[in-house]
């Protein structure tokens, strides 16, 4: 189901949120990441956007919009200070071995009396058979927000199309792509659509309070089909090298802690069951338009696969 009523929504909270929707102070966490950076850019013309991250200088260099506030989400007093006076909050957290981040944000949002929260989670939380570390953490975070009394809007995207940017170095080096499984489908979503959905909710929060939305692309694609689209877009022959689970784990261990590497393997194995192929209508519901296709995403990002980009590419984050 695209939208469900997930969290408590009180009349008192409705009164706080149902006011002036322009010129509000909106705090964005994960502001230098794939989604947060885009949301800040979409809202800055009409709102006072505060972008939270550990390194405000990096945020400024990356072109993140808004006022840059240096905050470590593990620091409760600093988080509370950063959220004081805010009207709305976009929550994007990344660390499944650090549950304090969402907990600190919940407490600070409650103390500030924030009228509306948008929490970016993942669609895997709705799959009863998905029980890896990352999914458990995302469920726990959702539960914290739903118990907060703030009636957040939960956005649950499928895996981001931008994860394919992880193939860019090997494509530039020799035209090869390493995949663990090339045949199981995933209804991957354009990060720009997730950002547009989040911005739409933050602009008009009341109809979406306490609801959850599943965000996917317009069709499920396998890794092999994604590579074929990239090859056609780049007008280049690409080779696929199929990894064994052991080889995939070696690659992930080089980049992530062991618990996270293991979770990525479990998520990949879960995809083989076909549970990630379902197309949902959340993007259309929230933005009023169809979600973007992978080919359109590939055409916009072709330069990253041809030459080393001068500016940072999308931050790659695995999603449900």
mmCIF file of C-alpha atoms in Angstrom:
data_model
loop_
_atom_site.group_PDB
_atom_site.id
_atom_site.type_symbol
_atom_site.label_atom_id
_atom_site.label_comp_id
_atom_site.label_asym_id
_atom_site.label_seq_id
_atom_site.Cartn_x
_atom_site.Cartn_y
_atom_site.Cartn_z
ATOM 1 C CA UNK A 1 0.000 0.000 0.000
ATOM 2 C CA UNK A 2 1.368 3.401 -0.942
ATOM 3 C CA UNK A 3 0.211 5.289 2.133
ATOM 4 C CA UNK A 4 -0.872 4.146 5.549
ATOM 5 C CA UNK A 5 -1.645 5.868 8.818
ATOM 6 C CA UNK A 6 1.336 4.871 10.938
ATOM 7 C CA UNK A 7 1.680 7.276 13.861
ATOM 8 C CA UNK A 8 -0.451 9.137 16.379
ATOM 9 C CA UNK A 9 -1.726 12.543 15.267
ATOM 10 C CA UNK A 10 -3.325 14.715 17.964
ATOM 11 C CA UNK A 11 -5.604 17.710 17.587
ATOM 12 C CA UNK A 12 -3.099 19.870 19.475
ATOM 13 C CA UNK A 13 -0.341 18.911 17.102
ATOM 14 C CA UNK A 14 -2.612 19.590 14.124
ATOM 15 C CA UNK A 15 -3.134 23.130 15.399
ATOM 16 C CA UNK A 16 0.610 23.756 15.585
ATOM 17 C CA UNK A 17 1.264 22.485 12.080
ATOM 18 C CA UNK A 18 -1.754 23.995 10.364
ATOM 19 C CA UNK A 19 -0.361 27.503 10.152
ATOM 20 C CA UNK A 20 1.948 29.563 7.982
ATOM 21 C CA UNK A 21 3.790 27.199 5.653
ATOM 22 C CA UNK A 22 6.139 29.751 4.066
ATOM 23 C CA UNK A 23 9.102 31.312 5.760
ATOM 24 C CA UNK A 24 9.457 28.577 8.368
ATOM 25 C CA UNK A 25 12.712 27.361 9.833
ATOM 26 C CA UNK A 26 13.320 23.857 8.480
ATOM 27 C CA UNK A 27 16.225 21.850 9.845
ATOM 28 C CA UNK A 28 17.786 19.252 7.544
ATOM 29 C CA UNK A 29 20.025 16.489 8.866
ATOM 30 C CA UNK A 30 22.286 14.586 6.499
ATOM 31 C CA UNK A 31 22.485 17.838 4.593
ATOM 32 C CA UNK A 32 25.515 16.916 2.492
ATOM 33 C CA UNK A 33 24.091 13.538 1.493
ATOM 34 C CA UNK A 34 22.177 12.338 -1.522
ATOM 35 C CA UNK A 35 18.731 13.439 -0.316
ATOM 36 C CA UNK A 36 19.378 16.164 2.240
ATOM 37 C CA UNK A 37 21.426 18.272 -0.170
ATOM 38 C CA UNK A 38 18.643 18.206 -2.743
ATOM 39 C CA UNK A 39 15.870 18.945 -0.234
ATOM 40 C CA UNK A 40 17.737 21.966 1.110
ATOM 41 C CA UNK A 41 18.100 23.280 -2.437
ATOM 42 C CA UNK A 42 14.380 22.814 -3.145
ATOM 43 C CA UNK A 43 13.260 24.636 0.003
ATOM 44 C CA UNK A 44 15.757 27.484 0.312
ATOM 45 C CA UNK A 45 13.788 29.973 -1.804
ATOM 46 C CA UNK A 46 10.807 29.988 0.574
ATOM 47 C CA UNK A 47 12.170 28.852 3.929
ATOM 48 C CA UNK A 48 14.932 29.421 6.448
ATOM 49 C CA UNK A 49 16.888 26.186 5.941
ATOM 50 C CA UNK A 50 19.389 25.048 8.578
ATOM 51 C CA UNK A 51 21.654 22.307 7.290
ATOM 52 C CA UNK A 52 23.138 20.127 10.035
ATOM 53 C CA UNK A 53 26.344 18.137 9.569
ATOM 54 C CA UNK A 54 29.616 17.492 11.322
ATOM 55 C CA UNK A 55 31.617 19.618 8.903
ATOM 56 C CA UNK A 56 29.897 22.877 7.900
ATOM 57 C CA UNK A 57 32.885 23.865 5.748
ATOM 58 C CA UNK A 58 32.418 20.706 3.716
ATOM 59 C CA UNK A 59 28.733 21.556 3.360
ATOM 60 C CA UNK A 60 29.607 24.986 2.031
ATOM 61 C CA UNK A 61 32.126 23.534 -0.422
ATOM 62 C CA UNK A 62 29.599 20.979 -1.693
ATOM 63 C CA UNK A 63 27.063 23.701 -2.420
ATOM 64 C CA UNK A 64 24.550 22.632 0.225
ATOM 65 C CA UNK A 65 21.945 25.361 0.601
ATOM 66 C CA UNK A 66 21.006 27.067 3.825
ATOM 67 C CA UNK A 67 22.739 28.036 7.032
ATOM 68 C CA UNK A 68 25.428 25.473 7.829
ATOM 69 C CA UNK A 69 25.460 24.266 11.440
ATOM 70 C CA UNK A 70 28.209 21.969 12.690
ATOM 71 C CA UNK A 71 26.585 19.307 14.893
ATOM 72 C CA UNK A 72 27.527 15.779 15.886
ATOM 73 C CA UNK A 73 24.217 13.934 16.272
ATOM 74 C CA UNK A 74 25.729 11.962 19.154
ATOM 75 C CA UNK A 75 25.974 15.199 21.159
ATOM 76 C CA UNK A 76 22.585 15.614 22.894
ATOM 77 C CA UNK A 77 23.043 19.216 24.086
ATOM 78 C CA UNK A 78 24.305 20.344 20.683
ATOM 79 C CA UNK A 79 21.393 18.678 18.894
ATOM 80 C CA UNK A 80 18.920 20.264 21.305
ATOM 81 C CA UNK A 81 20.454 23.684 20.727
ATOM 82 C CA UNK A 82 20.399 23.259 16.946
ATOM 83 C CA UNK A 83 16.697 22.361 16.884
ATOM 84 C CA UNK A 84 15.534 25.133 19.234
ATOM 85 C CA UNK A 85 13.156 27.428 17.369
ATOM 86 C CA UNK A 86 12.713 25.104 14.389
ATOM 87 C CA UNK A 87 9.303 24.585 12.802
ATOM 88 C CA UNK A 88 10.000 21.400 10.820
ATOM 89 C CA UNK A 89 12.665 18.727 10.629
ATOM 90 C CA UNK A 90 13.944 16.372 7.945
ATOM 91 C CA UNK A 91 15.593 13.340 9.553
ATOM 92 C CA UNK A 92 18.167 11.393 7.572
ATOM 93 C CA UNK A 93 20.533 9.258 9.617
ATOM 94 C CA UNK A 94 23.073 6.778 8.310
ATOM 95 C CA UNK A 95 24.734 4.767 11.063
ATOM 96 C CA UNK A 96 22.992 1.483 12.004
ATOM 97 C CA UNK A 97 25.454 0.863 14.820
ATOM 98 C CA UNK A 98 24.723 4.258 16.404
ATOM 99 C CA UNK A 99 21.098 4.372 17.667
ATOM 100 C CA UNK A 100 21.677 7.570 19.674
ATOM 101 C CA UNK A 101 21.318 9.769 16.612
ATOM 102 C CA UNK A 102 17.566 9.329 16.155
ATOM 103 C CA UNK A 103 17.005 9.170 19.899
ATOM 104 C CA UNK A 104 18.748 12.524 20.400
ATOM 105 C CA UNK A 105 16.806 14.056 17.519
ATOM 106 C CA UNK A 106 13.492 12.830 18.937
ATOM 107 C CA UNK A 107 14.222 14.348 22.350
ATOM 108 C CA UNK A 108 15.367 17.638 20.818
ATOM 109 C CA UNK A 109 12.330 17.827 18.509
ATOM 110 C CA UNK A 110 9.999 17.221 21.437
ATOM 111 C CA UNK A 111 11.724 19.901 23.502
ATOM 112 C CA UNK A 112 11.530 22.373 20.624
ATOM 113 C CA UNK A 113 7.853 21.645 19.952
ATOM 114 C CA UNK A 114 8.577 21.041 16.286
ATOM 115 C CA UNK A 115 5.341 20.945 14.338
ATOM 116 C CA UNK A 116 6.268 18.348 11.762
ATOM 117 C CA UNK A 117 8.935 15.755 11.084
ATOM 118 C CA UNK A 118 9.775 13.902 7.889
ATOM 119 C CA UNK A 119 11.772 10.740 8.534
ATOM 120 C CA UNK A 120 13.533 9.032 5.613
ATOM 121 C CA UNK A 121 13.555 5.300 6.327
ATOM 122 C CA UNK A 122 13.539 2.379 3.875
ATOM 123 C CA UNK A 123 10.950 0.166 2.229
ATOM 124 C CA UNK A 124 12.586 -2.971 3.605
ATOM 125 C CA UNK A 125 10.945 -2.275 6.975
ATOM 126 C CA UNK A 126 7.633 -3.479 5.519
ATOM 127 C CA UNK A 127 9.060 -6.867 4.545
ATOM 128 C CA UNK A 128 8.505 -9.338 7.425
ATOM 129 C CA UNK A 129 11.247 -11.570 6.044
ATOM 130 C CA UNK A 130 13.883 -8.830 6.152
ATOM 131 C CA UNK A 131 15.761 -8.998 9.459
ATOM 132 C CA UNK A 132 19.278 -7.757 8.794
ATOM 133 C CA UNK A 133 21.066 -5.207 10.987
ATOM 134 C CA UNK A 134 20.183 -2.220 8.818
ATOM 135 C CA UNK A 135 16.492 -3.081 8.560
ATOM 136 C CA UNK A 136 16.194 -3.728 12.296
ATOM 137 C CA UNK A 137 17.801 -0.364 12.977
ATOM 138 C CA UNK A 138 15.437 1.393 10.566
ATOM 139 C CA UNK A 139 12.429 -0.230 12.236
ATOM 140 C CA UNK A 140 13.695 0.853 15.642
ATOM 141 C CA UNK A 141 14.152 4.412 14.420
ATOM 142 C CA UNK A 142 10.637 4.492 12.979
ATOM 143 C CA UNK A 143 9.280 3.194 16.278
ATOM 144 C CA UNK A 144 11.056 5.988 18.176
ATOM 145 C CA UNK A 145 9.482 8.643 15.976
ATOM 146 C CA UNK A 146 6.040 7.077 16.028
ATOM 147 C CA UNK A 147 6.127 6.954 19.829
ATOM 148 C CA UNK A 148 7.259 10.590 20.040
ATOM 149 C CA UNK A 149 3.823 12.164 19.679
ATOM 150 C CA UNK A 150 5.109 14.238 16.752
ATOM 151 C CA UNK A 151 3.222 12.269 14.082
ATOM 152 C CA UNK A 152 6.067 12.112 11.561
ATOM 153 C CA UNK A 153 5.673 11.412 7.892
ATOM 154 C CA UNK A 154 7.660 8.285 7.041
ATOM 155 C CA UNK A 155 9.238 8.103 3.600
ATOM 156 C CA UNK A 156 10.326 4.588 2.643
ATOM 157 C CA UNK A 157 12.404 4.560 -0.549
ATOM 158 C CA UNK A 158 13.617 1.494 -2.352
ATOM 159 C CA UNK A 159 17.341 1.340 -3.214
ATOM 160 C CA UNK A 160 18.668 4.526 -4.826
ATOM 161 C CA UNK A 161 19.626 4.505 -8.494
ATOM 162 C CA UNK A 162 22.729 6.432 -7.433
ATOM 163 C CA UNK A 163 24.154 3.287 -5.827
ATOM 164 C CA UNK A 164 25.262 2.448 -9.383
ATOM 165 C CA UNK A 165 27.821 5.223 -9.099
ATOM 166 C CA UNK A 166 29.837 2.644 -7.203
ATOM 167 C CA UNK A 167 30.499 1.068 -10.606
ATOM 168 C CA UNK A 168 31.912 4.287 -12.072
ATOM 169 C CA UNK A 169 35.611 3.814 -11.178
ATOM 170 C CA UNK A 170 35.791 0.332 -12.729
ATOM 171 C CA UNK A 171 33.833 1.461 -15.799
ATOM 172 C CA UNK A 172 36.218 4.373 -16.299
ATOM 173 C CA UNK A 173 39.208 2.103 -15.746
ATOM 174 C CA UNK A 174 38.257 -0.700 -18.084
ATOM 175 C CA UNK A 175 34.566 -1.030 -18.772
ATOM 176 C CA UNK A 176 33.738 -3.716 -16.202
ATOM 177 C CA UNK A 177 31.089 -4.007 -13.502
ATOM 178 C CA UNK A 178 31.211 -6.321 -10.486
ATOM 179 C CA UNK A 179 27.850 -7.634 -9.245
ATOM 180 C CA UNK A 180 26.852 -10.288 -6.761
ATOM 181 C CA UNK A 181 23.552 -11.044 -8.451
ATOM 182 C CA UNK A 182 22.598 -9.806 -11.893
ATOM 183 C CA UNK A 183 19.179 -11.423 -12.250
ATOM 184 C CA UNK A 184 16.973 -10.378 -9.295
ATOM 185 C CA UNK A 185 14.835 -7.249 -9.818
ATOM 186 C CA UNK A 186 14.706 -4.128 -7.681
ATOM 187 C CA UNK A 187 12.346 -1.187 -8.250
ATOM 188 C CA UNK A 188 15.154 1.319 -7.631
ATOM 189 C CA UNK A 189 14.215 4.978 -7.220
ATOM 190 C CA UNK A 190 15.795 8.200 -8.443
ATOM 191 C CA UNK A 191 17.120 10.140 -5.404
ATOM 192 C CA UNK A 192 15.760 13.317 -6.984
ATOM 193 C CA UNK A 193 12.262 11.869 -6.647
ATOM 194 C CA UNK A 194 12.802 11.062 -2.978
ATOM 195 C CA UNK A 195 14.019 14.614 -2.387
ATOM 196 C CA UNK A 196 11.058 16.063 -4.279
ATOM 197 C CA UNK A 197 8.683 13.943 -2.194
ATOM 198 C CA UNK A 198 10.311 15.088 1.049
ATOM 199 C CA UNK A 199 10.207 18.733 -0.016
ATOM 200 C CA UNK A 200 6.531 18.434 -0.984
ATOM 201 C CA UNK A 201 5.638 17.084 2.456
ATOM 202 C CA UNK A 202 7.665 19.765 4.249
ATOM 203 C CA UNK A 203 5.885 22.455 2.236
ATOM 204 C CA UNK A 204 2.398 21.087 2.994
ATOM 205 C CA UNK A 205 2.734 18.845 6.049
ATOM 206 C CA UNK A 206 -0.776 18.549 7.430
ATOM 207 C CA UNK A 207 -2.275 16.039 4.932
ATOM 208 C CA UNK A 208 0.677 13.718 5.425
ATOM 209 C CA UNK A 209 1.128 13.751 9.182
ATOM 210 C CA UNK A 210 1.356 10.266 10.660
ATOM 211 C CA UNK A 211 1.436 8.614 7.250
ATOM 212 C CA UNK A 212 3.973 6.410 5.499
ATOM 213 C CA UNK A 213 4.763 6.429 1.775
ATOM 214 C CA UNK A 214 6.554 3.790 -0.286
ATOM 215 C CA UNK A 215 8.808 5.386 -2.915
ATOM 216 C CA UNK A 216 9.977 3.345 -5.896
ATOM 217 C CA UNK A 217 10.946 3.800 -9.500
ATOM 218 C CA UNK A 218 8.543 3.077 -12.385
ATOM 219 C CA UNK A 219 9.792 -0.465 -13.048
ATOM 220 C CA UNK A 220 11.896 -3.192 -11.435
ATOM 221 C CA UNK A 221 15.322 -3.713 -12.976
ATOM 222 C CA UNK A 222 18.023 -6.293 -12.488
ATOM 223 C CA UNK A 223 21.684 -5.303 -12.216
ATOM 224 C CA UNK A 224 22.212 -6.813 -15.662
ATOM 225 C CA UNK A 225 19.484 -4.585 -17.113
ATOM 226 C CA UNK A 226 20.997 -1.539 -15.423
ATOM 227 C CA UNK A 227 24.364 -2.341 -16.971
ATOM 228 C CA UNK A 228 22.709 -2.700 -20.380
ATOM 229 C CA UNK A 229 21.116 0.744 -19.990
ATOM 230 C CA UNK A 230 24.448 2.241 -18.970
ATOM 231 C CA UNK A 231 26.217 0.611 -21.924
ATOM 232 C CA UNK A 232 23.642 2.030 -24.318
ATOM 233 C CA UNK A 233 23.794 5.463 -22.693
ATOM 234 C CA UNK A 234 27.583 5.569 -22.754
ATOM 235 C CA UNK A 235 27.815 3.930 -26.198
ATOM 236 C CA UNK A 236 30.390 1.656 -24.641
ATOM 237 C CA UNK A 237 30.767 -2.092 -24.255
ATOM 238 C CA UNK A 238 30.550 -3.104 -20.593
ATOM 239 C CA UNK A 239 31.500 -6.431 -19.068
ATOM 240 C CA UNK A 240 29.820 -7.965 -16.029
ATOM 241 C CA UNK A 241 31.884 -9.934 -13.552
ATOM 242 C CA UNK A 242 29.765 -12.032 -11.228
ATOM 243 C CA UNK A 243 31.106 -12.181 -7.692
ATOM 244 C CA UNK A 244 30.754 -15.022 -5.255
ATOM 245 C CA UNK A 245 29.369 -14.134 -1.811
ATOM 246 C CA UNK A 246 32.912 -14.472 -0.462
ATOM 247 C CA UNK A 247 34.259 -11.989 -3.017
ATOM 248 C CA UNK A 248 31.407 -9.562 -2.339
ATOM 249 C CA UNK A 249 32.074 -9.744 1.390
ATOM 250 C CA UNK A 250 35.760 -9.001 0.797
ATOM 251 C CA UNK A 251 34.798 -5.864 -1.108
ATOM 252 C CA UNK A 252 32.338 -4.713 1.540
ATOM 253 C CA UNK A 253 34.720 -5.435 4.403
ATOM 254 C CA UNK A 254 37.222 -3.111 2.780
ATOM 255 C CA UNK A 255 34.695 -0.280 3.044
ATOM 256 C CA UNK A 256 32.446 -1.050 6.021
ATOM 257 C CA UNK A 257 32.572 -2.560 9.517
ATOM 258 C CA UNK A 258 31.933 -6.308 9.640
ATOM 259 C CA UNK A 259 28.320 -6.060 10.966
ATOM 260 C CA UNK A 260 27.363 -3.737 8.128
ATOM 261 C CA UNK A 261 29.095 -5.867 5.503
ATOM 262 C CA UNK A 262 27.140 -8.871 6.751
ATOM 263 C CA UNK A 263 23.900 -6.901 6.605
ATOM 264 C CA UNK A 264 24.563 -5.941 2.977
ATOM 265 C CA UNK A 265 25.039 -9.597 2.093
ATOM 266 C CA UNK A 266 21.774 -10.540 3.812
ATOM 267 C CA UNK A 267 19.932 -7.755 1.986
ATOM 268 C CA UNK A 268 21.314 -8.907 -1.360
ATOM 269 C CA UNK A 269 20.252 -12.477 -0.656
ATOM 270 C CA UNK A 270 16.778 -11.302 0.365
ATOM 271 C CA UNK A 271 16.382 -9.535 -2.993
ATOM 272 C CA UNK A 272 16.615 -12.912 -4.746
ATOM 273 C CA UNK A 273 13.127 -13.743 -3.428
ATOM 274 C CA UNK A 274 11.609 -11.001 -5.594
ATOM 275 C CA UNK A 275 10.232 -8.941 -2.698
ATOM 276 C CA UNK A 276 11.928 -5.764 -3.954
ATOM 277 C CA UNK A 277 10.325 -5.782 -7.391
ATOM 278 C CA UNK A 278 6.994 -4.200 -6.445
ATOM 279 C CA UNK A 279 6.283 -0.766 -7.917
ATOM 280 C CA UNK A 280 4.521 1.690 -5.598
ATOM 281 C CA UNK A 281 2.760 5.013 -6.213
ATOM 282 C CA UNK A 282 4.264 7.121 -3.426
ATOM 283 C CA UNK A 283 6.304 9.375 -5.719
ATOM 284 C CA UNK A 284 3.282 10.193 -7.868
ATOM 285 C CA UNK A 285 1.076 10.723 -4.813
ATOM 286 C CA UNK A 286 3.435 13.239 -3.232
ATOM 287 C CA UNK A 287 4.858 15.014 -6.283
ATOM 288 C CA UNK A 288 2.001 14.765 -8.763
ATOM 289 C CA UNK A 289 4.170 13.148 -11.424
ATOM 290 C CA UNK A 290 5.481 9.756 -12.380
ATOM 291 C CA UNK A 291 8.809 8.633 -10.915
ATOM 292 C CA UNK A 292 11.854 8.971 -13.139
ATOM 293 C CA UNK A 293 13.179 5.995 -15.101
ATOM 294 C CA UNK A 294 16.680 4.580 -14.682
ATOM 295 C CA UNK A 295 17.584 5.551 -18.239
ATOM 296 C CA UNK A 296 16.853 9.209 -17.498
ATOM 297 C CA UNK A 297 18.991 9.005 -14.363
ATOM 298 C CA UNK A 298 21.824 7.365 -16.337
ATOM 299 C CA UNK A 299 21.731 10.060 -19.027
ATOM 300 C CA UNK A 300 21.966 12.825 -16.420
ATOM 301 C CA UNK A 301 24.927 11.141 -14.717
ATOM 302 C CA UNK A 302 26.783 9.811 -17.768
ATOM 303 C CA UNK A 303 29.737 12.121 -17.182
ATOM 304 C CA UNK A 304 30.576 10.341 -13.903
ATOM 305 C CA UNK A 305 31.057 7.081 -15.799
ATOM 306 C CA UNK A 306 33.207 8.668 -18.505
ATOM 307 C CA UNK A 307 35.595 10.891 -16.554
ATOM 308 C CA UNK A 308 36.472 11.515 -12.928
ATOM 309 C CA UNK A 309 34.041 14.236 -11.800
ATOM 310 C CA UNK A 310 35.397 17.562 -10.604
ATOM 311 C CA UNK A 311 32.664 17.807 -7.939
ATOM 312 C CA UNK A 312 31.459 15.110 -5.536
ATOM 313 C CA UNK A 313 28.924 12.706 -6.974
ATOM 314 C CA UNK A 314 25.850 11.554 -5.084
ATOM 315 C CA UNK A 315 26.570 9.991 -1.726
ATOM 316 C CA UNK A 316 25.860 6.315 -2.134
ATOM 317 C CA UNK A 317 23.629 4.844 0.568
ATOM 318 C CA UNK A 318 22.060 1.444 0.415
ATOM 319 C CA UNK A 319 18.278 1.546 0.817
ATOM 320 C CA UNK A 320 15.494 -1.010 1.059
#
